Amino acid sequence: MLSFGLVEALLGRRSRRFFRGAEIPDGVFAYRSRHEPMPLSELEKLLVVTACAGNTGWHNMIYRAQRYAPYLSNYAAAAGGRIFPSAAGFHTSMTFFTDDTGVYVVNNRDAPASADRKKDSSLELDDVVQAMRSHITKLQDGRLKLPSEVPFVEAHNTWVSNKPGTLLVIPVADLAQHMLLGLCYMLQNGLVLYDDINKRQIPGIDRFKALADPDSTWPITFVEQLSLAEVSVEMSTSCYAGTLMLQAMGLGGWLYDGIDPISVLGASGVAGVDGLGFRYDTDDRWPYPNPTGLDGVMEAHCPPHYADMRAAVDAVCDRKFGKGGPYHPATPGPWKDSAGVRQAAQVHDEAFRECVALQAQYVYDTFGKFPGTVPSVFICTYLQAHHLDLEFYDKFYQPGAYLHTHANHNRQWHPDLSQNQ
């Protein structure tokens, strides 16, 4: 695995769906595996989850913004870096996963660096994996309660998705927090919201002319759609990193979005389809239920988890400037003068917080939730990993359907398992 090349991973990337224990009951690919489902080992599971969500050291920060130089740019919300990128270093997503043993969450969103890099800039994989292990919490016994049937799963995935023996990785974004961080970004660059749906300026925004020209605006719908796109990229690149790891490990699986996100979060309203168990609200103004959080695990930065949007803004500022945050001088870092770098950022003062909270509260009061036109918590993509049934590919495909890592997987990772079992 460690010697597997990046180019080989890129060129060898393919969705490989047929796993040990699977069955396609009809059609041109009708086939029933003669093997029992084969769950991933603990090491295999940890490596896949690490590839999706691992901490890779300290975030390097964004150095300069012309409008408020020479202050250090203050957009980022996390001091640690992860395998996947996030817009302006916001990093609002958390990673959940499920297999036959239970449902788990990785809470390393605000974790410090998993290990120090060596002088040659290398980072030990074992250190990253062990750090990942320390941030995993079990939430439920047994596999995620989500039937592999329509309408919870797309019709073409019902035979394969979230089945016994498989690992399903589920990145979840706090879109409410991402939106708040976006409002901070905007205001730092002299921009405020405009309500393009109701065709009006945010009431009271004139009070903050010292921070931004009230006529320098971005529409609410644009900012919320941009935020939605940004968290989608964050979660998708997380899953894509995991996909590349599958090639190196010789596991099957694929990145997809063919599971209903509302049902995964637990807001389907159907008895027994508990998903992750997030609380949610409904409103006649909204086309869908709006999940907002899982108490004590992942709570979106909006009511009811915060008393009002000002409290949510303060929480965002505490994350950025408080203990362990990217702009706290006591937070370690990769620089020769880490304290000097971290305290070089401009801190959001009282007027700044008031202006951001005014806009956020307006959105909440006007639309009944925050953000107003997109979900507070959002899911886009998933990664499934499983052991391939190579006999299926040998039957239907010409040579080359799988890589040498797949051909040799059992011999290298499970030497006690007979290839004929």
Coordinates of C-alpha atoms in Angstrom, one line a residue:
M1 CA 0.0 0.0 0.0
L2 CA 2.7 2.5 1.0
S3 CA 4.6 1.9 -2.3
F4 CA 1.5 2.3 -4.5
G5 CA 2.0 5.2 -6.9
L6 CA -0.3 8.2 -7.1
V7 CA -0.5 8.0 -10.9
E8 CA -1.5 4.3 -10.7
A9 CA -4.2 5.3 -8.2
L10 CA -5.5 8.0 -10.5
L11 CA -5.5 5.9 -13.6
G12 CA -6.8 2.8 -11.8
R13 CA -9.7 4.6 -10.1
R14 CA -12.9 2.9 -11.0
S15 CA -16.2 2.2 -9.2
R16 CA -16.0 -1.5 -8.3
R17 CA -19.3 -2.4 -6.8
F18 CA -19.6 -6.2 -6.7
F19 CA -18.5 -7.4 -3.2
R20 CA -18.2 -10.8 -1.5
G21 CA -21.7 -11.8 -0.6
A22 CA -23.4 -9.6 -3.2
E23 CA -26.1 -10.7 -5.6
I24 CA -27.5 -9.2 -8.8
P25 CA -30.7 -11.2 -9.3
D26 CA -31.5 -10.5 -12.9
G27 CA -30.3 -8.9 -16.2
V28 CA -27.1 -9.2 -18.2
F29 CA -25.0 -9.2 -15.0
A30 CA -27.1 -11.7 -13.0
Y31 CA -24.8 -13.3 -10.5
R32 CA -24.8 -14.6 -6.9
S33 CA -21.5 -14.6 -5.0
R34 CA -20.6 -17.9 -3.5
H35 CA -18.8 -16.2 -0.6
E36 CA -20.1 -14.9 2.6
P37 CA -19.8 -11.1 3.3
M38 CA -16.3 -10.2 4.5
P39 CA -16.2 -7.2 6.7
L40 CA -13.2 -4.9 6.7
S41 CA -10.6 -5.6 9.4
E42 CA -10.1 -3.0 12.1
L43 CA -6.9 -1.9 10.4
E44 CA -8.5 -1.7 6.9
K45 CA -11.4 0.3 8.4
L46 CA -9.1 2.8 10.1
L47 CA -7.0 3.3 7.0
V48 CA -10.0 4.1 4.8
V49 CA -11.5 6.5 7.4
T50 CA -8.1 8.1 7.8
A51 CA -7.8 8.6 4.1
C52 CA -11.2 10.4 4.2
A53 CA -10.8 12.4 7.3
G54 CA -7.2 12.2 8.7
N55 CA -5.4 15.2 10.3
T56 CA -2.2 15.9 8.4
G57 CA -0.6 18.6 10.6
W58 CA -1.1 22.3 11.0
H59 CA -3.0 24.4 8.5
N60 CA -0.6 26.8 6.7
M61 CA -3.1 29.7 6.8
I62 CA -3.9 32.3 4.1
Y63 CA -1.2 34.9 4.2
R64 CA -2.6 38.2 3.0
A65 CA -5.7 40.1 2.0
Q66 CA -5.2 43.4 0.3
R67 CA -8.1 45.2 2.0
Y68 CA -6.8 44.9 5.6
A69 CA -3.0 44.2 5.1
P70 CA -0.7 44.0 7.0
Y71 CA -2.9 41.9 9.3
L72 CA -2.7 38.2 8.7
S73 CA -5.8 36.9 6.9
N74 CA -8.3 35.7 9.5
Y75 CA -10.7 33.5 7.5
A76 CA -9.8 30.0 8.8
A77 CA -11.7 28.3 11.6
A78 CA -9.4 25.4 12.4
A79 CA -5.7 25.3 13.3
G80 CA -5.2 21.7 12.1
G81 CA -5.2 20.6 8.5
R82 CA -7.0 17.6 7.2
I83 CA -6.5 15.4 4.1
F84 CA -9.2 17.2 2.2
P85 CA -9.3 21.0 1.6
S86 CA -12.0 23.4 2.8
A87 CA -12.9 26.8 1.5
A88 CA -10.8 29.5 3.3
G89 CA -9.9 26.9 5.9
F90 CA -13.5 26.9 7.3
H91 CA -13.6 23.1 7.9
T92 CA -17.1 22.7 9.2
S93 CA -17.7 19.0 8.3
M94 CA -17.5 16.0 10.5
T95 CA -17.1 12.3 9.4
F96 CA -19.5 9.6 10.4
F97 CA -19.2 5.9 9.3
T98 CA -21.0 2.7 9.8
D99 CA -20.4 -1.0 9.4
D100 CA -21.8 -4.2 10.9
T101 CA -20.5 -3.3 14.4
G102 CA -22.1 0.1 14.7
V103 CA -22.3 3.8 13.8
Y104 CA -19.4 6.0 14.6
V105 CA -18.3 9.7 14.5
V106 CA -14.8 11.1 14.0
N107 CA -14.5 14.3 16.0
N108 CA -11.2 15.8 14.8
R109 CA -12.5 19.0 13.3
D110 CA -10.7 21.1 15.8
A111 CA -7.9 18.6 16.7
P112 CA -4.3 19.8 16.9
A113 CA -1.7 18.4 14.5
S114 CA -1.7 14.6 14.7
A115 CA 2.1 14.6 14.7
D116 CA 5.1 16.8 14.0
R117 CA 6.6 16.6 10.5
K118 CA 10.2 15.5 10.2
K119 CA 12.9 17.7 8.7
D120 CA 12.3 16.1 5.4
S121 CA 8.6 17.1 5.7
S122 CA 7.4 13.4 6.0
L123 CA 4.6 12.4 8.4
E124 CA 4.3 8.9 9.8
L125 CA 1.1 7.1 8.7
D126 CA 1.0 5.2 12.0
D127 CA 0.9 8.4 13.9
V128 CA -2.0 9.8 11.8
V129 CA -3.9 6.5 12.2
Q130 CA -3.5 6.4 16.0
A131 CA -4.5 10.0 16.3
M132 CA -7.6 9.2 14.2
R133 CA -8.4 6.3 16.5
S134 CA -8.4 8.5 19.5
H135 CA -11.1 10.8 18.0
I136 CA -13.6 8.0 17.1
T137 CA -16.7 7.6 19.2
K138 CA -19.3 4.9 18.9
L139 CA -22.9 6.3 18.6
Q140 CA -25.1 3.3 17.9
D141 CA -24.8 -0.5 17.9
G142 CA -25.3 -2.2 14.6
R143 CA -25.4 -0.9 11.1
L144 CA -27.0 2.5 10.2
K145 CA -30.8 2.0 10.3
L146 CA -31.5 2.8 6.7
P147 CA -33.2 0.2 4.4
S148 CA -31.5 -0.5 1.1
E149 CA -34.7 0.2 -0.8
V150 CA -36.5 3.1 -2.7
P151 CA -37.1 5.9 -1.6
F152 CA -34.2 5.8 0.9
V153 CA -31.7 4.5 -1.6
E154 CA -31.7 5.2 -5.4
A155 CA -33.0 2.3 -7.4
H156 CA -29.7 1.4 -9.0
N157 CA -28.0 1.1 -5.5
T158 CA -30.6 -1.0 -3.6
W159 CA -28.6 -4.3 -4.3
V160 CA -25.3 -2.9 -3.1
S161 CA -25.6 0.1 -0.7
N162 CA -24.9 -0.3 3.0
K163 CA -25.0 -4.1 2.9
P164 CA -23.5 -6.5 5.4
G165 CA -19.7 -6.6 5.2
T166 CA -19.5 -3.1 3.8
L167 CA -18.1 0.2 5.3
L168 CA -20.0 3.4 4.6
V169 CA -18.3 6.7 5.2
I170 CA -20.7 9.7 5.6
P171 CA -19.2 13.3 5.7
V172 CA -21.7 15.8 7.2
A173 CA -21.3 19.6 6.9
D174 CA -22.5 22.2 9.4
L175 CA -23.7 24.5 6.6
A176 CA -25.1 27.0 9.1
Q177 CA -21.6 27.5 10.5
H178 CA -20.1 27.6 7.0
M179 CA -22.5 30.4 6.1
L180 CA -21.6 32.4 9.3
L181 CA -17.9 32.0 8.4
G182 CA -18.8 33.2 4.9
L183 CA -20.5 36.3 6.4
C184 CA -17.4 37.0 8.4
Y185 CA -15.3 36.6 5.2
M186 CA -17.6 39.0 3.4
L187 CA -17.6 41.7 6.0
Q188 CA -13.8 41.5 6.3
N189 CA -13.8 42.3 2.6
G190 CA -16.4 45.1 2.8
L191 CA -19.5 43.1 1.7
V192 CA -22.9 42.6 3.3
L193 CA -26.0 40.6 2.4
Y194 CA -28.9 41.9 0.3
D195 CA -32.3 40.1 0.4
D196 CA -32.8 39.4 -3.3
I197 CA -35.9 37.3 -2.6
N198 CA -37.8 40.1 -0.8
K199 CA -36.0 42.9 -2.7
R200 CA -34.8 44.8 0.3
Q201 CA -31.7 45.8 2.2
I202 CA -31.0 44.2 5.6
P203 CA -32.8 46.6 8.1
G204 CA -30.2 48.4 10.3
I205 CA -27.2 47.6 8.1
D206 CA -26.6 51.3 7.7
R207 CA -25.3 51.4 11.3
F208 CA -22.2 49.6 10.1
K209 CA -20.9 51.9 7.4
A210 CA -17.5 52.0 9.1
L211 CA -17.2 48.3 8.3
A212 CA -18.8 48.1 4.9
D213 CA -20.7 50.2 2.3
P214 CA -24.3 49.1 2.6
D215 CA -24.5 49.1 -1.2
S216 CA -21.6 46.7 -1.5
T217 CA -23.7 43.5 -1.4
W218 CA -23.9 39.9 -2.3
P219 CA -27.5 38.4 -2.6
I220 CA -28.6 35.9 0.0
T221 CA -29.4 33.3 -2.6
F222 CA -25.9 33.6 -4.1
V223 CA -24.1 33.4 -0.8
E224 CA -26.1 30.4 0.3
Q225 CA -25.7 28.6 -3.0
L226 CA -22.0 29.3 -2.9
S227 CA -21.8 28.0 0.7
L228 CA -23.6 24.8 -0.4
A229 CA -21.2 24.3 -3.3
E230 CA -18.2 24.9 -1.0
V231 CA -19.2 22.3 1.5
S232 CA -20.1 19.9 -1.3
V233 CA -16.5 20.2 -2.5
E234 CA -15.2 19.7 1.0
M235 CA -17.1 16.5 1.5
S236 CA -16.6 15.2 -2.0
T237 CA -12.8 15.6 -1.9
S238 CA -12.9 13.7 1.4
C239 CA -14.6 10.8 -0.3
Y240 CA -12.3 11.1 -3.3
A241 CA -9.2 10.8 -1.2
G242 CA -10.8 7.6 0.3
T243 CA -11.4 6.3 -3.2
L244 CA -7.8 6.6 -4.1
M245 CA -6.8 4.7 -1.0
L246 CA -9.1 1.9 -2.0
Q247 CA -6.9 1.3 -5.1
A248 CA -3.8 1.2 -3.0
M249 CA -5.3 -1.2 -0.5
G250 CA -6.9 -3.5 -3.1
L251 CA -10.5 -2.8 -1.8
G252 CA -13.6 -2.3 -3.9
G253 CA -16.1 0.5 -3.5
W254 CA -17.0 3.8 -4.9
L255 CA -18.0 7.4 -4.3
Y256 CA -21.6 8.2 -4.8
D257 CA -24.6 10.3 -3.7
G258 CA -27.3 7.8 -4.3
I259 CA -28.7 7.7 -0.7
D260 CA -31.4 10.2 0.4
P261 CA -29.5 12.7 2.7
I262 CA -32.6 13.6 4.7
S263 CA -33.2 9.9 5.6
V264 CA -29.5 9.4 6.4
L265 CA -29.7 12.3 8.9
G266 CA -32.8 10.8 10.4
A267 CA -35.5 13.2 9.2
S268 CA -37.5 10.9 6.9
G269 CA -40.4 10.7 9.4
V270 CA -40.7 7.0 8.7
A271 CA -40.7 4.7 11.8
G272 CA -37.6 2.5 11.9
V273 CA -35.6 4.7 9.5
D274 CA -33.5 6.3 12.2
G275 CA -30.4 7.2 10.2
L276 CA -27.9 9.2 12.3
G277 CA -30.7 10.4 14.5
F278 CA -30.4 14.2 14.0
R279 CA -33.2 16.4 15.3
Y280 CA -35.1 18.3 12.7
D281 CA -37.9 20.9 12.2
T282 CA -40.6 21.3 9.6
D283 CA -42.3 24.4 8.3
D284 CA -44.9 25.0 5.6
R285 CA -42.5 27.5 4.0
W286 CA -39.9 24.8 3.4
P287 CA -40.0 22.0 0.8
Y288 CA -38.1 19.6 3.1
P289 CA -37.5 19.0 6.8
N290 CA -34.5 20.8 8.1
P291 CA -32.1 18.8 10.3
T292 CA -30.0 20.9 12.7
G293 CA -28.0 18.6 14.8
L294 CA -27.3 15.6 17.0
D295 CA -27.2 16.7 20.6
G296 CA -23.7 16.6 22.1
V297 CA -22.2 15.3 18.9
M298 CA -22.7 17.8 16.0
E299 CA -24.9 20.8 16.5
A300 CA -25.3 23.3 13.7
H301 CA -24.6 27.0 14.5
C302 CA -28.2 28.1 14.7
P303 CA -31.3 27.8 17.0
P304 CA -32.3 25.7 18.8
H305 CA -28.7 24.7 19.6
Y306 CA -27.9 28.4 20.2
A307 CA -30.3 30.9 21.8
D308 CA -30.0 33.2 18.8
M309 CA -27.7 34.0 15.9
R310 CA -25.6 36.3 18.0
A311 CA -24.8 33.4 20.3
A312 CA -23.9 31.3 17.2
V313 CA -21.6 34.1 16.0
D314 CA -19.8 34.3 19.3
A315 CA -19.3 30.5 19.1
V316 CA -17.7 30.9 15.7
C317 CA -15.4 33.6 17.0
D318 CA -14.5 31.5 20.0
R319 CA -13.5 28.7 17.6
K320 CA -11.3 31.1 15.6
F321 CA -9.7 33.2 18.4
G322 CA -10.2 31.1 21.5
K323 CA -8.0 28.5 23.1
G324 CA -6.8 26.0 20.5
G325 CA -8.0 28.1 17.6
P326 CA -6.0 29.2 14.6
Y327 CA -5.5 32.7 15.9
H328 CA -4.7 32.1 19.5
P329 CA -1.0 32.7 20.3
A330 CA -0.8 29.6 22.6
T331 CA -1.8 27.3 19.7
P332 CA 1.3 25.6 18.4
G333 CA 2.1 25.7 14.7
P334 CA 4.6 25.0 11.9
W335 CA 6.3 28.3 11.9
K336 CA 9.5 29.4 13.7
D337 CA 7.5 32.1 15.5
S338 CA 4.1 30.4 15.7
A339 CA 2.8 32.7 18.4
G340 CA 3.8 35.8 16.4
V341 CA 2.1 34.5 13.3
R342 CA -1.2 33.5 15.0
Q343 CA -1.6 36.8 16.9
A344 CA -1.0 38.8 13.7
A345 CA -4.6 38.3 12.6
Q346 CA -7.2 41.0 13.0
V347 CA -9.7 39.9 15.8
H348 CA -13.4 40.3 15.2
D349 CA -14.4 43.1 17.6
E350 CA -17.8 43.9 19.1
A351 CA -19.0 45.9 16.1
F352 CA -17.9 43.2 13.7
R353 CA -19.8 40.6 15.6
E354 CA -22.9 42.7 15.9
C355 CA -22.9 43.3 12.1
V356 CA -22.6 39.6 11.3
A357 CA -25.2 38.7 13.9
L358 CA -27.6 41.3 12.5
Q359 CA -27.5 39.8 9.0
A360 CA -27.7 36.2 10.3
Q361 CA -30.6 37.0 12.6
Y362 CA -32.5 38.7 9.8
V363 CA -32.1 35.5 7.7
Y364 CA -33.4 33.4 10.5
D365 CA -36.3 35.6 11.3
T366 CA -37.3 36.0 7.7
F367 CA -37.1 32.4 6.6
G368 CA -37.6 30.5 9.8
K369 CA -34.2 28.9 9.7
F370 CA -30.5 29.6 9.0
P371 CA -29.4 29.5 6.3
G372 CA -32.7 30.6 4.7
T373 CA -32.8 28.8 1.4
V374 CA -30.5 25.8 1.9
P375 CA -30.3 23.2 4.7
S376 CA -28.7 23.9 8.1
V377 CA -26.9 20.5 7.9
F378 CA -26.0 19.0 4.6
I379 CA -24.9 15.7 3.1
C380 CA -23.8 15.3 -0.5
T381 CA -21.5 12.3 -1.0
Y382 CA -20.6 8.9 0.5
L383 CA -17.8 6.5 0.2
Q384 CA -18.5 2.7 0.4
A385 CA -15.6 0.3 0.8
H386 CA -15.8 -3.5 0.6
H387 CA -14.0 -6.7 -0.4
L388 CA -14.4 -7.5 -4.0
D389 CA -15.6 -10.8 -5.3
L390 CA -13.0 -11.2 -8.1
E391 CA -14.9 -14.2 -9.6
F392 CA -17.7 -11.8 -10.8
Y393 CA -15.1 -9.7 -12.7
D394 CA -13.4 -12.8 -14.1
K395 CA -16.7 -14.0 -15.4
F396 CA -17.9 -10.8 -17.1
Y397 CA -14.9 -8.7 -17.8
Q398 CA -11.8 -8.9 -19.9
P399 CA -8.5 -8.9 -18.0
G400 CA -7.7 -5.6 -16.4
A401 CA -11.0 -5.0 -14.6
Y402 CA -9.2 -4.8 -11.3
L403 CA -5.7 -3.9 -10.2
H404 CA -2.8 -6.1 -8.9
T405 CA -3.6 -4.8 -5.4
H406 CA -7.1 -6.3 -5.7
A407 CA -5.7 -9.6 -7.1
N408 CA -3.3 -9.9 -4.2
H409 CA -5.4 -8.4 -1.5
N410 CA -6.2 -11.5 0.5
R411 CA -2.7 -12.9 0.3
Q412 CA -1.2 -9.6 1.6
W413 CA -3.9 -8.5 4.1
H414 CA -5.5 -11.8 5.1
P415 CA -2.9 -14.5 4.7
D416 CA -4.9 -16.9 6.8
L417 CA -7.8 -16.7 4.4
S418 CA -7.9 -19.2 1.6
Q419 CA -8.6 -17.7 -1.9
N420 CA -11.1 -20.4 -2.4
Q421 CA -13.1 -19.8 0.8

